[in-house]
Amino acid sequence: MKVTDNLRYYLHEARLPDMPQGRLAAGKTEPLPDGLGVRPRRYRRLEAVHSIDLEPLGDMVFDWTESYIPSVPLGVDDEDERTGERFTVSCKPWFPIPTLPLDRAGDVERVSSWIDNFPLESVLRTMHLLYPESRSFRFSFCNECSAQPYFRKLSWAESSTTESGKSKRVNETLSLFSFPLGRFQRRSYKASFVRKGAQARASERKRYPLREQEWLWSKVWDSCFSNDCRWFVVTTYKFWVFGVFSPDWSSVFVSPVYKYDSCDPTILELLLFWVASAMGYEGGWMPPETHAKSKLPIQCLSATVTDLFFNVSKAMAMVAYGADCSIMTPAL
């Protein structure tokens, strides 16, 4: 059976394949060097991190998939012969798509290749089938020279040609940041929350560099802000977090941590829903700042990206049991 015979069922059932780690990813990583171009700045004010509840988010993704993803044959092939776009995530025994022969992920370059060739390629094909008006959009790698060894950024954006004939990204709508798993898999599950009074004075912020988790938030904030792109995804392929900044860039809403083989919803469903929401399509989520009666309740957490992204057990426990946490200001 072709994927396009029952696209809804495919998205419900398809799990990302396991990504084998290379030797470097499984070993000890070096600390981040000083010359990464990120330091504490007065203008970078992330005052609140809001965690979106797990169950309502899953329900909304499921309802959106049921309402907007067809379950009847579309009358097209799984692969677009003109563009080469196709579904790449296998879903046996119903959709036995041949597995791509990718190398073990030993560095951020290969991790990003897994992300690009599996979930992003399948989401690209789905978006262009469901929303023909989005055919000018695609995922593309961005030039982030200041931290190439440590992360990659892909953008969902349009591509235009300049007068000199060069390709240029425009209308960047969603940013995806990929990091090598080896940098974070050995981190303690007991990373502390930002405490009251932890924000350094201006003189201290100029003198001392950022901690690693603050560096991560700063890179995400700076990149999104400079491109006026509020919607983002942070992933190591093994783990995924979906987020969106408030219109004034002082708050961020982040999902729970999802594993690559997550079900109900799957990573493909989550990615598709997040891209559709970023595009402003019907049925997508609107953050509370732009829609007061949001269907998704949130919790106000004082957290670094380490807490919400890499501390899987703590993040899930907070979402599940409704931990009461006050809003505090990360020292960015």
PDB file of N, CA and C in Angstrom, residues 10-57:
ATOM      1  N   TYR A  10      -0.619   6.522   8.064  1.00  0.00           N
ATOM      2  CA  TYR A  10       0.838   6.510   8.003  1.00  0.00           C
ATOM      3  C   TYR A  10       1.434   7.423   9.073  1.00  0.00           C
ATOM      4  N   LEU A  11       0.926   8.650   9.179  1.00  0.00           N
ATOM      5  CA  LEU A  11       1.455   9.595  10.161  1.00  0.00           C
ATOM      6  C   LEU A  11       1.190   9.133  11.582  1.00  0.00           C
ATOM      7  N   HIS A  12       0.055   8.466  11.820  1.00  0.00           N
ATOM      8  CA  HIS A  12      -0.258   7.928  13.150  1.00  0.00           C
ATOM      9  C   HIS A  12       0.715   6.825  13.558  1.00  0.00           C
ATOM     10  N   GLU A  13       1.186   6.040  12.595  1.00  0.00           N
ATOM     11  CA  GLU A  13       1.923   4.820  12.916  1.00  0.00           C
ATOM     12  C   GLU A  13       3.435   4.885  12.669  1.00  0.00           C
ATOM     13  N   ALA A  14       3.896   5.770  11.812  1.00  0.00           N
ATOM     14  CA  ALA A  14       5.311   5.780  11.422  1.00  0.00           C
ATOM     15  C   ALA A  14       6.194   6.327  12.549  1.00  0.00           C
ATOM     16  N   ARG A  15       7.167   5.527  12.977  1.00  0.00           N
ATOM     17  CA  ARG A  15       8.157   5.947  13.973  1.00  0.00           C
ATOM     18  C   ARG A  15       9.504   6.155  13.296  1.00  0.00           C
ATOM     19  N   LEU A  16      10.251   7.124  13.786  1.00  0.00           N
ATOM     20  CA  LEU A  16      11.581   7.330  13.236  1.00  0.00           C
ATOM     21  C   LEU A  16      12.459   6.120  13.519  1.00  0.00           C
ATOM     22  N   PRO A  17      13.330   5.759  12.586  1.00  0.00           N
ATOM     23  CA  PRO A  17      14.238   4.633  12.837  1.00  0.00           C
ATOM     24  C   PRO A  17      15.272   4.991  13.891  1.00  0.00           C
ATOM     25  N   ASP A  18      15.783   3.980  14.562  1.00  0.00           N
ATOM     26  CA  ASP A  18      16.823   4.195  15.556  1.00  0.00           C
ATOM     27  C   ASP A  18      18.090   4.683  14.863  1.00  0.00           C
ATOM     28  N   MET A  19      18.745   5.643  15.450  1.00  0.00           N
ATOM     29  CA  MET A  19      19.962   6.214  14.879  1.00  0.00           C
ATOM     30  C   MET A  19      21.175   5.659  15.622  1.00  0.00           C
ATOM     31  N   PRO A  20      21.952   4.776  15.013  1.00  0.00           N
ATOM     32  CA  PRO A  20      23.146   4.257  15.696  1.00  0.00           C
ATOM     33  C   PRO A  20      24.183   5.355  15.882  1.00  0.00           C
ATOM     34  N   GLN A  21      24.822   5.361  17.043  1.00  0.00           N
ATOM     35  CA  GLN A  21      25.797   6.398  17.353  1.00  0.00           C
ATOM     36  C   GLN A  21      27.195   5.968  16.951  1.00  0.00           C
ATOM     37  N   GLY A  22      27.942   6.933  16.465  1.00  0.00           N
ATOM     38  CA  GLY A  22      29.338   6.694  16.158  1.00  0.00           C
ATOM     39  C   GLY A  22      30.197   6.807  17.402  1.00  0.00           C
ATOM     40  N   ARG A  23      31.474   6.565  17.244  1.00  0.00           N
ATOM     41  CA  ARG A  23      32.390   6.547  18.385  1.00  0.00           C
ATOM     42  C   ARG A  23      32.475   7.900  19.068  1.00  0.00           C
ATOM     43  N   LEU A  24      32.526   8.994  18.317  1.00  0.00           N
ATOM     44  CA  LEU A  24      32.662  10.314  18.921  1.00  0.00           C
ATOM     45  C   LEU A  24      31.413  10.707  19.694  1.00  0.00           C
ATOM     46  N   ALA A  25      30.234  10.328  19.162  1.00  0.00           N
ATOM     47  CA  ALA A  25      28.996  10.702  19.838  1.00  0.00           C
ATOM     48  C   ALA A  25      28.865  10.002  21.171  1.00  0.00           C
ATOM     49  N   ALA A  26      29.386   8.769  21.263  1.00  0.00           N
ATOM     50  CA  ALA A  26      29.241   8.003  22.491  1.00  0.00           C
ATOM     51  C   ALA A  26      30.312   8.340  23.522  1.00  0.00           C
ATOM     52  N   GLY A  27      31.360   9.034  23.097  1.00  0.00           N
ATOM     53  CA  GLY A  27      32.441   9.340  24.012  1.00  0.00           C
ATOM     54  C   GLY A  27      32.278  10.690  24.683  1.00  0.00           C
ATOM     55  N   LYS A  28      33.298  11.065  25.434  1.00  0.00           N
ATOM     56  CA  LYS A  28      33.270  12.328  26.173  1.00  0.00           C
ATOM     57  C   LYS A  28      33.523  13.480  25.218  1.00  0.00           C
ATOM     58  N   THR A  29      32.778  14.557  25.373  1.00  0.00           N
ATOM     59  CA  THR A  29      32.925  15.713  24.510  1.00  0.00           C
ATOM     60  C   THR A  29      33.718  16.809  25.206  1.00  0.00           C
ATOM     61  N   GLU A  30      34.316  17.660  24.386  1.00  0.00           N
ATOM     62  CA  GLU A  30      35.077  18.774  24.917  1.00  0.00           C
ATOM     63  C   GLU A  30      34.128  19.895  25.335  1.00  0.00           C
ATOM     64  N   PRO A  31      34.522  20.697  26.333  1.00  0.00           N
ATOM     65  CA  PRO A  31      33.683  21.830  26.714  1.00  0.00           C
ATOM     66  C   PRO A  31      33.595  22.841  25.591  1.00  0.00           C
ATOM     67  N   LEU A  32      32.508  23.627  25.602  1.00  0.00           N
ATOM     68  CA  LEU A  32      32.347  24.645  24.580  1.00  0.00           C
ATOM     69  C   LEU A  32      33.476  25.661  24.684  1.00  0.00           C
ATOM     70  N   PRO A  33      34.105  26.027  23.563  1.00  0.00           N
ATOM     71  CA  PRO A  33      35.181  27.017  23.613  1.00  0.00           C
ATOM     72  C   PRO A  33      34.628  28.412  23.882  1.00  0.00           C
ATOM     73  N   ASP A  34      35.533  29.340  24.195  1.00  0.00           N
ATOM     74  CA  ASP A  34      35.110  30.690  24.534  1.00  0.00           C
ATOM     75  C   ASP A  34      34.697  31.491  23.305  1.00  0.00           C
ATOM     76  N   GLY A  35      35.235  31.167  22.141  1.00  0.00           N
ATOM     77  CA  GLY A  35      35.010  32.017  20.981  1.00  0.00           C
ATOM     78  C   GLY A  35      33.783  31.677  20.181  1.00  0.00           C
ATOM     79  N   LEU A  36      32.655  31.496  20.822  1.00  0.00           N
ATOM     80  CA  LEU A  36      31.433  31.130  20.108  1.00  0.00           C
ATOM     81  C   LEU A  36      30.551  32.323  19.808  1.00  0.00           C
ATOM     82  N   GLY A  37      30.959  33.496  20.214  1.00  0.00           N
ATOM     83  CA  GLY A  37      30.219  34.682  19.857  1.00  0.00           C
ATOM     84  C   GLY A  37      28.948  34.908  20.641  1.00  0.00           C
ATOM     85  N   VAL A  38      28.782  34.283  21.790  1.00  0.00           N
ATOM     86  CA  VAL A  38      27.590  34.489  22.610  1.00  0.00           C
ATOM     87  C   VAL A  38      28.017  34.888  24.015  1.00  0.00           C
ATOM     88  N   ARG A  39      27.550  36.014  24.486  1.00  0.00           N
ATOM     89  CA  ARG A  39      27.806  36.484  25.838  1.00  0.00           C
ATOM     90  C   ARG A  39      26.510  37.061  26.407  1.00  0.00           C
ATOM     91  N   PRO A  40      26.386  37.175  27.699  1.00  0.00           N
ATOM     92  CA  PRO A  40      25.189  37.805  28.272  1.00  0.00           C
ATOM     93  C   PRO A  40      25.005  39.210  27.717  1.00  0.00           C
ATOM     94  N   ARG A  41      23.782  39.553  27.390  1.00  0.00           N
ATOM     95  CA  ARG A  41      23.470  40.865  26.836  1.00  0.00           C
ATOM     96  C   ARG A  41      22.215  41.411  27.501  1.00  0.00           C
ATOM     97  N   ARG A  42      22.158  42.725  27.704  1.00  0.00           N
ATOM     98  CA  ARG A  42      21.007  43.346  28.346  1.00  0.00           C
ATOM     99  C   ARG A  42      19.736  43.149  27.536  1.00  0.00           C
ATOM    100  N   TYR A  43      19.854  43.188  26.200  1.00  0.00           N
ATOM    101  CA  TYR A  43      18.657  43.131  25.359  1.00  0.00           C
ATOM    102  C   TYR A  43      18.026  41.746  25.327  1.00  0.00           C
ATOM    103  N   ARG A  44      18.777  40.718  25.709  1.00  0.00           N
ATOM    104  CA  ARG A  44      18.269  39.359  25.615  1.00  0.00           C
ATOM    105  C   ARG A  44      17.552  39.017  26.918  1.00  0.00           C
ATOM    106  N   ARG A  45      16.220  39.232  26.941  1.00  0.00           N
ATOM    107  CA  ARG A  45      15.439  39.069  28.164  1.00  0.00           C
ATOM    108  C   ARG A  45      14.417  37.949  28.004  1.00  0.00           C
ATOM    109  N   LEU A  46      14.787  36.766  28.409  1.00  0.00           N
ATOM    110  CA  LEU A  46      13.844  35.655  28.433  1.00  0.00           C
ATOM    111  C   LEU A  46      13.332  35.527  29.865  1.00  0.00           C
ATOM    112  N   GLU A  47      12.178  36.103  30.117  1.00  0.00           N
ATOM    113  CA  GLU A  47      11.701  36.252  31.483  1.00  0.00           C
ATOM    114  C   GLU A  47      10.879  35.072  31.989  1.00  0.00           C
ATOM    115  N   ALA A  48      10.320  34.264  31.100  1.00  0.00           N
ATOM    116  CA  ALA A  48       9.487  33.141  31.548  1.00  0.00           C
ATOM    117  C   ALA A  48       9.539  32.009  30.541  1.00  0.00           C
ATOM    118  N   VAL A  49       9.638  30.804  31.050  1.00  0.00           N
ATOM    119  CA  VAL A  49       9.578  29.601  30.234  1.00  0.00           C
ATOM    120  C   VAL A  49       8.304  28.854  30.606  1.00  0.00           C
ATOM    121  N   HIS A  50       7.381  28.734  29.674  1.00  0.00           N
ATOM    122  CA  HIS A  50       6.101  28.091  29.935  1.00  0.00           C
ATOM    123  C   HIS A  50       6.106  26.689  29.328  1.00  0.00           C
ATOM    124  N   SER A  51       5.768  25.699  30.127  1.00  0.00           N
ATOM    125  CA  SER A  51       5.711  24.323  29.644  1.00  0.00           C
ATOM    126  C   SER A  51       4.283  23.978  29.239  1.00  0.00           C
ATOM    127  N   ILE A  52       4.110  23.565  28.006  1.00  0.00           N
ATOM    128  CA  ILE A  52       2.797  23.179  27.507  1.00  0.00           C
ATOM    129  C   ILE A  52       2.452  21.797  28.056  1.00  0.00           C
ATOM    130  N   ASP A  53       1.251  21.627  28.544  1.00  0.00           N
ATOM    131  CA  ASP A  53       0.839  20.357  29.127  1.00  0.00           C
ATOM    132  C   ASP A  53       0.875  19.227  28.099  1.00  0.00           C
ATOM    133  N   LEU A  54       1.301  18.072  28.539  1.00  0.00           N
ATOM    134  CA  LEU A  54       1.487  16.913  27.668  1.00  0.00           C
ATOM    135  C   LEU A  54       0.187  16.420  27.050  1.00  0.00           C
ATOM    136  N   GLU A  55      -0.819  16.138  27.884  1.00  0.00           N
ATOM    137  CA  GLU A  55      -2.044  15.523  27.384  1.00  0.00           C
ATOM    138  C   GLU A  55      -2.841  16.425  26.447  1.00  0.00           C
ATOM    139  N   PRO A  56      -3.061  17.707  26.794  1.00  0.00           N
ATOM    140  CA  PRO A  56      -3.798  18.566  25.859  1.00  0.00           C
ATOM    141  C   PRO A  56      -3.086  18.757  24.526  1.00  0.00           C
ATOM    142  N   LEU A  57      -1.750  18.837  24.549  1.00  0.00           N
ATOM    143  CA  LEU A  57      -1.006  18.968  23.298  1.00  0.00           C
ATOM    144  C   LEU A  57      -1.194  17.729  22.436  1.00  0.00           C
TER     145      LEU A  57
END
